Short mmCIF file of C-alpha atoms in Angstrom, two decimals:
data_model
loop_
_atom_site.label_atom_id
_atom_site.label_comp_id
_atom_site.label_asym_id
_atom_site.label_seq_id
_atom_site.Cartn_x
_atom_site.Cartn_y
_atom_site.Cartn_z
CA MET A 1 -2.34 34.73 56.18
CA LYS A 2 -2.41 33.38 59.69
CA SER A 3 0.41 34.71 61.79
CA LEU A 4 3.19 32.61 63.24
CA SER A 5 2.43 34.07 66.65
CA ARG A 6 -1.11 32.67 66.53
CA PHE A 7 0.28 29.27 65.64
CA ILE A 8 2.78 29.30 68.48
CA THR A 9 0.17 30.57 70.92
CA LEU A 10 -2.05 27.60 70.27
CA LEU A 11 0.85 25.20 70.60
CA PHE A 12 1.57 26.49 74.04
CA VAL A 13 -1.97 27.21 75.14
CA LEU A 14 -1.29 25.38 78.35
CA SER A 15 1.80 26.03 80.40
CA ALA A 16 3.77 22.92 81.18
CA ILE A 17 2.43 21.01 84.16
CA SER A 18 5.00 19.36 86.41
CA PRO A 19 6.67 16.59 84.45
CA LEU A 20 5.73 13.05 85.09
CA PHE A 21 7.01 11.57 88.22
CA ALA A 22 9.81 12.41 84.44
CA GLN A 23 17.81 3.85 85.15
CA THR A 24 21.27 3.12 85.71
CA SER A 25 23.15 0.63 83.58
CA ARG A 26 25.03 -0.51 86.66
CA THR A 27 22.35 -1.41 89.16
CA ALA A 28 21.64 -4.22 91.54
CA THR A 29 18.87 -6.76 91.25
CA THR A 30 19.84 -9.11 94.05
CA GLN A 31 17.13 -9.25 96.73
CA SER A 32 19.19 -9.84 99.83
CA ASN A 33 19.38 -8.32 103.28
CA THR A 34 23.16 -8.38 103.33
CA THR A 35 24.52 -8.06 99.80
CA ILE A 36 23.73 -6.04 96.74
CA ASN A 37 25.99 -5.71 93.71
CA ASP A 38 27.20 -3.08 91.28
CA GLY A 39 27.96 -0.04 93.35
CA PHE A 40 25.35 -0.32 96.11
CA VAL A 41 26.52 -0.13 99.70
CA PHE A 42 24.67 -1.55 102.67
CA VAL A 43 24.02 1.11 105.31
CA GLU A 44 23.25 -0.42 108.69
CA GLY A 45 20.52 1.52 110.44
CA GLY A 46 21.07 3.47 113.64
CA THR A 47 20.49 6.68 115.58
CA PHE A 48 22.45 9.88 114.96
CA THR A 49 22.32 13.59 115.66
CA MET A 50 20.92 15.32 112.60
CA GLY A 51 21.60 19.00 112.00
CA ASN A 52 24.12 21.39 113.55
CA ASN A 53 23.51 23.95 116.31
CA SER A 54 26.71 25.81 115.36
CA SER A 55 25.83 26.43 111.74
CA ASN A 56 23.10 28.05 109.64
CA LYS A 57 19.68 28.46 111.20
CA ASN A 58 18.05 26.00 108.82
CA GLU A 59 20.31 23.28 110.28
CA LYS A 60 18.94 23.93 113.79
CA PRO A 61 17.99 22.47 116.13
CA ALA A 62 20.21 19.41 116.16
CA HIS A 63 17.97 16.47 117.03
CA LYS A 64 18.05 12.69 117.33
CA VAL A 65 16.96 10.68 114.31
CA THR A 66 16.76 6.92 113.85
CA VAL A 67 16.87 5.41 110.37
CA SER A 68 16.36 1.82 109.28
CA SER A 69 18.95 -0.04 107.21
CA PHE A 70 19.03 0.62 103.46
CA TYR A 71 21.24 0.36 100.38
CA ILE A 72 22.66 3.43 98.66
CA CYS A 73 24.57 3.74 95.40
CA ASP A 74 28.21 4.62 96.03
CA HIS A 75 28.16 7.28 93.30
CA GLU A 76 25.96 9.93 91.77
CA VAL A 77 23.98 8.68 88.76
CA THR A 78 26.20 9.09 85.71
CA GLN A 79 25.21 10.41 82.32
CA ALA A 80 25.68 6.99 80.71
CA GLU A 81 23.44 5.39 83.34
CA TYR A 82 20.78 8.06 83.01
CA ALA A 83 20.72 7.97 79.21
CA SER A 84 20.41 4.18 79.14
CA VAL A 85 17.08 4.50 80.93
CA MET A 86 15.69 7.95 80.06
CA TRP A 87 16.65 8.02 76.34
CA MET A 88 18.33 11.41 76.72
CA ASN A 89 21.16 13.26 78.41
CA PRO A 90 20.20 16.74 79.69
CA SER A 91 23.72 17.61 80.92
CA ASN A 92 25.75 20.64 79.87
CA ASN A 93 29.16 19.24 80.79
CA VAL A 94 29.00 16.05 78.75
CA GLY A 95 30.79 12.78 79.56
CA ASP A 96 29.63 9.22 80.17
CA ASN A 97 31.21 8.97 83.63
CA LEU A 98 30.34 12.50 84.69
CA PRO A 99 27.34 12.80 86.99
CA VAL A 100 24.13 13.64 85.16
CA GLU A 101 22.95 17.21 85.77
CA ASN A 102 20.15 19.54 84.77
CA VAL A 103 17.80 16.95 86.27
CA LYS A 104 14.49 18.03 87.77
CA TRP A 105 13.11 16.28 90.88
CA TYR A 106 10.35 14.89 88.68
CA ASP A 107 12.96 13.48 86.28
CA ALA A 108 14.77 11.76 89.15
CA ILE A 109 11.48 10.21 90.31
CA GLU A 110 10.78 8.98 86.78
CA TYR A 111 14.29 7.55 86.50
CA CYS A 112 13.78 5.55 89.70
CA ASN A 113 10.50 4.08 88.46
CA ARG A 114 11.81 3.24 85.01
CA LEU A 115 14.92 1.63 86.46
CA SER A 116 12.76 -0.43 88.82
CA ARG A 117 10.54 -1.65 85.99
CA SER A 118 13.53 -2.49 83.82
CA LYS A 119 14.86 -4.74 86.61
CA GLY A 120 11.52 -6.42 87.28
CA LEU A 121 11.12 -4.62 90.62
CA SER A 122 8.11 -2.87 92.06
CA PRO A 123 8.29 0.92 91.46
CA CYS A 124 8.19 3.01 94.62
CA TYR A 125 6.45 6.07 93.20
CA GLN A 126 2.89 6.75 92.16
CA ASN A 127 1.74 9.87 90.34
CA THR A 128 -2.01 10.15 90.68
CA HIS A 129 -3.09 13.22 88.73
CA GLY A 130 -0.06 15.21 89.80
CA VAL A 131 0.07 13.99 93.43
CA PHE A 132 3.23 12.00 94.13
CA THR A 133 3.31 9.27 96.77
CA CYS A 134 5.92 6.69 97.74
CA ASP A 135 5.33 3.04 98.63
CA TRP A 136 8.00 2.63 101.29
CA THR A 137 7.61 -1.17 101.25
CA ALA A 138 8.34 -1.52 97.51
CA ASN A 139 11.59 -3.17 96.46
CA GLY A 140 12.40 -0.74 93.66
CA TYR A 141 14.69 2.27 93.46
CA ARG A 142 13.97 5.63 95.03
CA LEU A 143 15.56 8.87 96.19
CA PRO A 144 16.97 8.92 99.71
CA THR A 145 15.09 10.76 102.40
CA GLU A 146 16.97 13.72 103.78
CA ALA A 147 17.63 11.79 106.99
CA GLU A 148 18.99 8.78 105.08
CA TRP A 149 21.18 11.08 103.01
CA GLU A 150 22.73 12.83 106.04
CA TYR A 151 23.15 9.57 107.96
CA ALA A 152 25.03 8.02 105.03
CA ALA A 153 27.09 11.17 104.42
CA ARG A 154 28.18 11.15 108.08
CA GLY A 155 29.37 7.56 107.72
CA GLY A 156 26.39 5.81 109.30
CA SER A 157 27.32 3.46 112.15
CA LYS A 158 30.99 3.86 111.15
CA SER A 159 30.98 7.65 111.50
CA ARG A 160 34.13 9.36 112.73
CA GLY A 161 32.41 12.71 113.12
CA TYR A 162 33.97 14.47 110.13
CA THR A 163 32.82 17.92 108.99
CA PHE A 164 32.73 16.77 105.38
CA CYS A 165 31.78 13.41 103.97
CA GLY A 166 34.84 11.32 104.85
CA SER A 167 37.29 13.95 106.06
CA ASN A 168 37.84 17.25 107.84
CA LYS A 169 39.91 18.31 104.81
CA ILE A 170 37.45 19.10 102.03
CA SER A 171 39.94 18.94 99.15
CA THR A 172 40.49 15.20 99.69
CA VAL A 173 36.83 14.24 99.36
CA ALA A 174 35.06 16.90 97.32
CA TRP A 175 35.11 18.89 94.09
CA TYR A 176 34.25 22.41 95.26
CA SER A 177 34.88 26.03 94.32
CA GLU A 178 38.64 26.01 94.95
CA ASN A 179 39.63 22.88 93.04
CA SER A 180 36.90 22.18 90.45
CA ASP A 181 37.61 24.81 87.78
CA TYR A 182 33.86 25.41 88.15
CA MET A 183 32.81 22.24 86.41
CA SER A 184 31.69 18.77 87.42
CA HIS A 185 34.18 15.88 87.45
CA GLU A 186 33.94 12.16 86.88
CA VAL A 187 32.41 10.27 89.78
CA LYS A 188 34.59 8.44 92.30
CA THR A 189 37.75 10.49 91.64
CA LYS A 190 37.98 11.79 95.21
CA GLN A 191 38.35 9.74 98.38
CA PRO A 192 35.21 8.05 99.77
CA ASN A 193 33.79 8.32 103.27
CA GLU A 194 33.70 5.67 105.99
CA LEU A 195 31.03 3.71 104.08
CA LYS A 196 32.95 3.87 100.77
CA LEU A 197 30.51 6.44 99.36
CA TYR A 198 31.87 9.04 96.93
CA ASP A 199 31.00 12.67 96.16
CA MET A 200 28.35 13.15 98.84
CA ASN A 201 29.97 16.53 99.32
CA GLY A 202 30.77 18.56 96.23
CA ASN A 203 30.59 17.71 92.54
CA LEU A 204 26.77 18.03 92.37
CA PHE A 205 23.96 18.81 94.73
CA GLU A 206 21.70 15.75 95.14
CA TRP A 207 17.91 15.60 95.22
CA CYS A 208 16.21 14.05 98.24
CA TRP A 209 12.60 12.89 98.57
CA ASP A 210 11.59 15.42 101.22
CA ILE A 211 9.65 18.63 100.84
CA TYR A 212 11.80 21.29 102.48
CA GLY A 213 10.84 22.53 105.95
CA SER A 214 12.25 23.59 109.30
CA TYR A 215 13.55 21.01 111.76
CA GLY A 216 11.72 20.17 114.96
CA SER A 217 13.45 19.39 118.25
CA SER A 218 11.80 16.02 118.95
CA ALA A 219 13.43 12.67 118.23
CA GLU A 220 12.18 11.04 115.01
CA THR A 221 12.25 7.63 113.35
CA ASN A 222 12.51 7.43 109.56
CA PRO A 223 11.25 10.99 108.94
CA LYS A 224 10.10 11.70 105.39
CA GLY A 225 9.72 15.47 105.38
CA LYS A 226 6.71 17.75 105.24
CA THR A 227 3.46 16.70 103.60
CA ASP A 228 3.04 19.94 101.66
CA GLY A 229 5.17 22.73 100.29
CA TYR A 230 6.71 24.07 97.10
CA ASN A 231 10.40 23.15 97.32
CA TYR A 232 12.35 19.94 97.75
CA VAL A 233 15.55 19.30 99.68
CA ILE A 234 18.90 19.21 97.90
CA ARG A 235 22.06 18.18 99.73
CA GLY A 236 25.84 17.99 99.53
CA GLY A 237 26.92 21.20 97.84
CA SER A 238 28.48 21.33 94.41
CA TYR A 239 31.56 22.17 92.39
CA TYR A 240 31.02 25.91 92.70
CA ASP A 241 30.25 26.04 96.45
CA ILE A 242 32.50 27.16 99.29
CA PRO A 243 33.36 24.74 102.13
CA SER A 244 30.70 26.04 104.55
CA ASP A 245 28.02 25.20 101.99
CA THR A 246 29.40 21.71 101.48
CA THR A 247 29.29 20.15 104.96
CA VAL A 248 27.36 16.99 105.87
CA SER A 249 24.68 19.06 107.62
CA ALA A 250 24.26 21.87 105.05
CA ARG A 251 20.70 22.09 103.66
CA TYR A 252 19.30 23.77 100.57
CA TYR A 253 16.19 23.49 98.45
CA GLN A 254 14.98 23.77 94.87
CA ASP A 255 11.71 23.96 92.97
CA PRO A 256 11.01 20.38 91.77
CA SER A 257 10.56 21.58 88.19
CA GLY A 258 13.89 23.41 88.31
CA GLY A 259 17.29 22.01 87.50
CA GLY A 260 20.78 23.29 87.00
CA ASP A 261 24.21 22.20 85.84
CA ASN A 262 25.19 21.68 89.48
CA LEU A 263 22.25 19.43 90.44
CA GLY A 264 21.97 15.64 90.14
CA PHE A 265 21.02 12.69 92.37
CA ARG A 266 21.80 9.17 93.57
CA VAL A 267 19.45 6.29 94.32
CA VAL A 268 18.72 3.97 97.23
CA ARG A 269 16.76 0.76 97.87
CA ASN A 270 15.21 -0.77 100.95
CA ALA A 271 17.34 -3.29 102.82
CA VAL A 272 14.42 -5.52 103.82
CA GLN A 273 12.67 -6.51 100.61
CA SER A 274 8.95 -7.17 100.47
CA GLY A 275 9.45 -9.69 97.68
CA LYS A 276 6.81 -8.17 95.43
CA ASN A 277 7.90 -7.66 91.87
CA SER A 278 6.54 -5.49 89.12
CA THR A 279 4.44 -7.55 86.74
CA SER A 280 4.16 -4.78 84.19
CA SER A 281 7.72 -5.21 82.94
CA VAL A 282 8.24 -8.95 83.24
CA THR A 283 4.95 -10.70 82.49
CA GLN A 284 4.99 -12.32 79.07
CA THR A 285 1.69 -12.97 77.33
CA THR A 286 0.46 -13.60 73.82
CA THR A 287 -2.60 -11.37 74.28
CA LYS A 288 -2.24 -8.36 72.02
CA THR A 289 -3.60 -4.89 72.62
CA LYS A 290 -7.23 -4.59 71.55
CA GLY A 291 -8.50 -2.16 68.95
CA MET A 292 -5.69 -2.46 66.40
CA VAL A 293 -6.99 -1.63 62.90
CA PHE A 294 -5.29 -2.79 59.71
CA VAL A 295 -4.35 0.17 57.51
CA LYS A 296 -3.68 -0.98 53.95
CA GLY A 297 -0.72 0.86 52.47
CA GLY A 298 -0.93 3.24 49.55
CA THR A 299 0.08 6.58 48.06
CA PHE A 300 -1.54 9.87 49.02
CA ALA A 301 -1.09 13.62 48.70
CA MET A 302 0.41 14.79 52.01
CA GLY A 303 0.25 18.40 53.16
CA SER A 304 -1.90 21.30 52.07
CA ASN A 305 -1.66 24.44 50.00
CA THR A 306 -3.34 26.45 52.77
CA ASP A 307 -1.76 29.56 54.21
CA GLU A 308 -0.17 27.53 57.03
CA TYR A 309 3.51 27.73 56.13
CA ASN A 310 4.51 24.39 57.60
CA GLU A 311 1.91 22.37 55.65
CA GLN A 312 3.20 23.46 52.25
CA ARG A 313 3.72 21.98 49.72
CA ILE A 314 1.49 19.08 48.73
CA HIS A 315 3.69 16.09 47.93
CA ASP A 316 3.11 12.42 47.14
CA ILE A 317 3.93 9.95 49.89
CA THR A 318 3.75 6.15 49.85
CA VAL A 319 3.34 4.23 53.10
CA SER A 320 3.43 0.48 53.67
CA SER A 321 0.60 -1.31 55.43
CA PHE A 322 0.54 -1.11 59.24
CA TYR A 323 -1.72 -1.54 62.24
CA MET A 324 -2.95 1.47 64.21
CA CYS A 325 -4.87 1.48 67.49
CA ASP A 326 -8.42 2.73 66.95
CA HIS A 327 -8.17 4.99 70.01
CA GLU A 328 -5.74 7.17 71.89
CA VAL A 329 -3.98 5.38 74.76
CA THR A 330 -6.25 5.66 77.80
CA GLN A 331 -5.30 6.39 81.36
CA ALA A 332 -6.22 2.84 82.39
CA GLU A 333 -4.06 1.37 79.62
CA PHE A 334 -1.13 3.61 80.50
CA ALA A 335 -1.38 2.76 84.19
CA ALA A 336 -1.55 -0.99 83.45
CA VAL A 337 1.87 -0.76 81.81
CA ILE A 338 3.63 2.13 83.54
CA GLY A 339 1.83 2.07 86.89
CA THR A 340 0.93 5.76 87.11
CA TYR A 341 -1.92 8.17 86.36
CA PRO A 342 -0.20 11.38 85.23
CA SER A 343 -3.19 13.07 83.62
CA LEU A 344 -4.82 16.34 84.62
CA PHE A 345 -8.31 15.22 83.61
CA GLU A 346 -9.19 12.11 85.60
CA GLY A 347 -10.93 9.18 83.96
CA SER A 348 -9.91 5.60 83.17
CA ASN A 349 -11.29 5.80 79.64
CA ARG A 350 -10.08 9.31 78.92
CA PRO A 351 -6.88 9.65 76.89
CA VAL A 352 -3.72 9.81 78.95
CA GLU A 353 -2.08 13.25 78.77
CA GLN A 354 0.80 15.04 80.42
CA VAL A 355 3.10 12.46 78.87
CA SER A 356 6.33 13.46 77.15
CA TRP A 357 7.53 11.98 73.88
CA PHE A 358 10.05 9.99 75.93
CA ASP A 359 7.24 8.67 78.15
CA ALA A 360 5.38 7.51 75.04
CA VAL A 361 8.51 5.75 73.74
CA GLU A 362 8.96 4.05 77.11
CA TYR A 363 5.32 2.92 77.08
CA CYS A 364 5.76 1.38 73.62
CA ASN A 365 8.78 -0.63 74.70
CA MET A 366 7.24 -1.74 77.99
CA LEU A 367 4.01 -2.79 76.26
CA SER A 368 6.00 -4.71 73.67
CA LYS A 369 7.87 -6.61 76.38
CA LYS A 370 4.66 -7.28 78.26
CA GLU A 371 3.11 -8.86 75.18
CA GLY A 372 6.18 -10.88 74.23
CA LEU A 373 7.10 -8.68 71.25
CA THR A 374 10.41 -7.19 70.18
CA PRO A 375 10.74 -3.56 71.33
CA CYS A 376 11.26 -1.05 68.55
CA TYR A 377 13.28 1.54 70.48
CA SER A 378 16.85 1.59 71.74
CA TYR A 379 19.29 4.27 72.83
CA ASP A 380 22.77 4.85 71.46
CA GLY A 381 23.45 8.52 72.01
CA ALA A 382 19.98 9.15 70.57
CA VAL A 383 16.73 7.21 70.43
CA LYS A 384 16.82 4.76 67.51
CA CYS A 385 13.92 2.81 65.99
CA ASP A 386 14.16 -0.70 64.57
CA TRP A 387 11.53 -0.46 61.84
CA ASN A 388 11.60 -4.25 61.38
CA ALA A 389 10.72 -5.01 65.01
CA ASN A 390 7.22 -6.39 65.67
CA GLY A 391 6.62 -4.34 68.82
CA TYR A 392 4.63 -1.17 69.40
CA ARG A 393 5.84 2.24 68.32
CA LEU A 394 4.64 5.75 67.60
CA PRO A 395 3.35 6.41 64.09
CA THR A 396 5.49 8.36 61.68
CA GLU A 397 3.94 11.65 60.69
CA ALA A 398 3.19 10.23 57.23
CA GLU A 399 1.46 7.16 58.71
CA TRP A 400 -0.55 9.38 61.01
CA GLU A 401 -1.80 11.67 58.24
CA TYR A 402 -2.51 8.77 55.88
CA ALA A 403 -4.66 7.07 58.57
CA ALA A 404 -6.35 10.35 59.53
CA ARG A 405 -7.34 10.90 55.89
CA GLY A 406 -8.92 7.43 55.81
CA GLY A 407 -6.12 5.56 54.07
CA SER A 408 -7.18 3.71 50.94
CA LYS A 409 -10.82 4.39 51.89
CA SER A 410 -10.41 8.16 52.04
CA ARG A 411 -13.34 10.35 51.04
CA GLY A 412 -11.27 13.52 51.16
CA TYR A 413 -12.71 14.98 54.36
CA LYS A 414 -11.31 18.12 55.97
CA TYR A 415 -11.29 16.52 59.41
CA SER A 416 -10.71 12.86 60.19
CA GLY A 417 -14.01 11.30 59.15
CA SER A 418 -16.14 14.30 58.26
CA ASN A 419 -16.35 17.85 56.98
CA ARG A 420 -18.42 18.68 60.08
CA ILE A 421 -16.03 18.86 63.00
CA GLU A 422 -18.71 18.50 65.69
CA THR A 423 -19.40 14.92 64.60
CA VAL A 424 -15.82 13.64 64.87
CA ALA A 425 -13.83 15.83 67.27
CA TRP A 426 -13.68 17.31 70.74
CA TYR A 427 -12.27 20.82 70.24
CA ASN A 428 -12.66 24.25 71.83
CA GLY A 429 -16.14 24.66 70.38
CA ASN A 430 -17.67 21.67 72.22
CA SER A 431 -15.23 20.21 74.77
CA ASN A 432 -16.17 22.34 77.79
CA GLU A 433 -12.40 22.82 78.25
CA GLU A 434 -11.57 19.21 79.09
CA THR A 435 -10.78 15.86 77.52
CA HIS A 436 -13.48 13.25 76.95
CA ASP A 437 -13.66 9.46 76.93
CA VAL A 438 -12.15 7.99 73.81
CA LYS A 439 -14.43 6.74 71.01
CA THR A 440 -17.38 8.99 71.92
CA LYS A 441 -17.37 10.79 68.57
CA GLN A 442 -17.86 9.21 65.17
CA PRO A 443 -14.88 7.35 63.66
CA ASN A 444 -13.31 7.98 60.28
CA GLU A 445 -13.47 5.78 57.16
CA LEU A 446 -11.10 3.24 58.79
CA SER A 447 -13.15 3.09 62.02
CA ILE A 448 -10.42 4.99 63.89
CA TYR A 449 -11.53 7.54 66.49
CA ASP A 450 -10.30 10.93 67.71
CA LEU A 451 -7.64 11.51 65.08
CA SER A 452 -9.02 15.04 65.12
CA GLY A 453 -9.41 16.63 68.55
CA ASN A 454 -9.46 15.34 72.14
CA VAL A 455 -5.66 15.30 72.61
CA GLY A 456 -2.78 15.95 70.26
CA GLU A 457 -0.79 12.82 69.46
CA TRP A 458 2.98 12.35 69.46
CA CYS A 459 4.57 11.10 66.24
CA TRP A 460 8.08 9.73 65.75
CA ASP A 461 9.39 12.55 63.54
CA TRP A 462 11.54 15.52 64.43
CA TYR A 463 9.84 18.71 63.31
CA ASP A 464 10.95 20.33 60.07
CA TYR A 465 9.42 22.04 57.09
CA TYR A 466 8.63 19.52 54.42
CA TYR A 467 12.08 18.64 53.17
CA PRO A 468 13.40 19.10 49.62
CA SER A 469 12.69 15.49 48.61
CA TYR A 470 9.04 16.12 49.45
CA TYR A 471 8.49 19.03 47.07
CA GLU A 472 5.46 19.07 44.88
CA GLY A 473 5.60 16.38 42.20
CA SER A 474 8.21 14.23 43.98
CA LYS A 475 7.56 11.00 45.85
CA SER A 476 8.85 9.47 49.05
CA THR A 477 8.26 6.02 50.54
CA ASN A 478 7.86 5.48 54.28
CA PRO A 479 9.58 8.72 55.36
CA HIS A 480 10.68 8.92 58.98
CA GLY A 481 11.48 12.63 59.13
CA PRO A 482 14.89 14.27 59.70
CA ASP A 483 17.68 12.21 61.25
CA SER A 484 18.34 14.89 63.87
CA PRO A 485 16.58 17.96 65.26
CA LEU A 486 16.82 21.35 63.63
CA SER A 487 19.33 23.68 65.23
CA TYR A 488 16.58 26.24 65.82
CA ASN A 489 13.69 23.90 66.67
CA ASP A 490 14.44 20.87 68.84
CA SER A 491 10.89 19.51 68.69
CA ARG A 492 8.95 16.36 67.79
CA ILE A 493 5.76 16.38 65.74
CA ASN A 494 2.35 16.00 67.34
CA ARG A 495 -0.81 15.80 65.28
CA GLY A 496 -4.59 15.99 65.53
CA ALA A 497 -4.97 19.12 67.69
CA PHE A 498 -6.73 18.97 71.04
CA TRP A 499 -9.71 19.80 73.21
CA CYS A 500 -8.57 23.42 73.62
CA GLY A 501 -7.64 24.08 69.99
CA ASP A 502 -9.84 25.66 67.36
CA ALA A 503 -11.26 23.81 64.36
CA ASP A 504 -8.53 24.92 61.99
CA TYR A 505 -5.93 22.95 63.92
CA CYS A 506 -8.05 19.79 63.80
CA ARG A 507 -7.66 19.48 60.03
CA VAL A 508 -5.97 16.27 58.85
CA SER A 509 -3.01 18.23 57.44
CA ALA A 510 -2.41 20.55 60.42
CA ARG A 511 1.04 20.16 61.97
CA LEU A 512 2.02 20.98 65.55
CA PHE A 513 5.17 20.37 67.57
CA ASN A 514 6.57 20.29 71.10
CA GLY A 515 9.91 19.59 72.74
CA PRO A 516 10.18 15.83 73.39
CA ASP A 517 10.57 16.34 77.14
CA GLU A 518 7.56 18.66 77.44
CA VAL A 519 4.31 17.50 79.03
CA ARG A 520 0.94 19.14 78.45
CA ALA A 521 -2.64 18.39 79.33
CA SER A 522 -3.36 18.69 75.62
CA VAL A 523 -0.95 16.03 74.33
CA GLY A 524 -1.16 12.23 74.43
CA PHE A 525 -0.48 9.49 71.88
CA ARG A 526 -1.62 6.28 70.17
CA VAL A 527 0.40 3.28 69.05
CA VAL A 528 1.01 1.42 65.80
CA ARG A 529 2.67 -1.84 64.77
CA LYS A 530 4.13 -3.04 61.50
CA ALA A 531 1.92 -5.32 59.42
CA GLU A 532 3.45 -8.79 59.59
#
């Protein structure tokens, strides 16, 4: 009997690559040089002395910096705002109006881009095969630069020279070690600074755009940090920090893939708008995605009586008819909707990878909107699916296996389309340790490609053993999996194995899983739609 350790080893054959570049409900969409609504404050540009020659060495030397005008949110992004855009709440201290925490730099970047797209604005960030760049002329949301952050914290052109953000008395403006009870507090419950900005000292540290580095002594205009390095700037101190760590000039840093229950962020926008809008989220068209194959519904025997514990037992499942894309979503297709190229293996016609389950859900909704369809997914404390919507979605695990077996045309193959894996799948025996262009192996009985091998594919379902209603001899119609994750395994199903997996995991019944926020160079997805 194959060991559980072997199974887990293959699941995690690749360590997680940095999450994708990873939306507030109260955000501004007005393109104006003087006014922006819903919590954004106009910060008039100017020149200030950045740093502090009387403090820690990483704040030296104090030097002149000029920043252009910009808008900044008057509060740290809240958990309700974050969840409305990212489909999840990673925070430990939970509350809608508490600042979101446990957020990686990559997650904050992703939030900014998703929020921009949701408002019909041009995203600022590009992720080209793991290299992140910022379009400083874009009209979307972004993280502040370190210079913008400190200028705003000091009060901008209205600065009164306070030690902390808005006062020389820290307790009036900040939640810190002596008054916080070592927990975060709701935003905007302390006094603001001269610009009416709250919590820029204390409560949570805040991510900035900049890679951390030492200051120079020369005057600078709109500095954006180092061009290389391993850590990113965080500012403002937090609820557990002492006053000296919570001044307007105090600087710290964090690995961009790290988080913590004392780390969050706030967002900014340019003051002078370029006027270019994102077409990916607002263009309506009747052209539907190519390659959708009709899968006639039916009943089939799901699972296997192999020695893989999580495929047992065989049980009858009935699925309704649906449409499934004949190929895994490509990098070009993903970029046309989301605007980024997150994959490790570069190629427009290769399957997109390094996408989380949440990224795949976002893609489905954005593609649905782009094509004038009703999105399937919404968020109400958890991601919900409207199974009657006509938009794109991820397949259920049952739909995926039914299609992989060939649906009503099934010939009972071991792999999707053949008993000879080399003819239908890229796997560790022939892949040369990389993905390949989609549709370069033979299709299965339904003319669907790569359901075995190339990349694993996200499904809708939470992972579980096959549930009691699925036991041998029973039937189930259109199952969607458990309503909530298992207490010991908070993972979503992915199917089909991958370029680095062995043949056994490319079988049509093989089941794999990953955490929904994980990204791997071995996992992508394909889309389905209901049959109308």
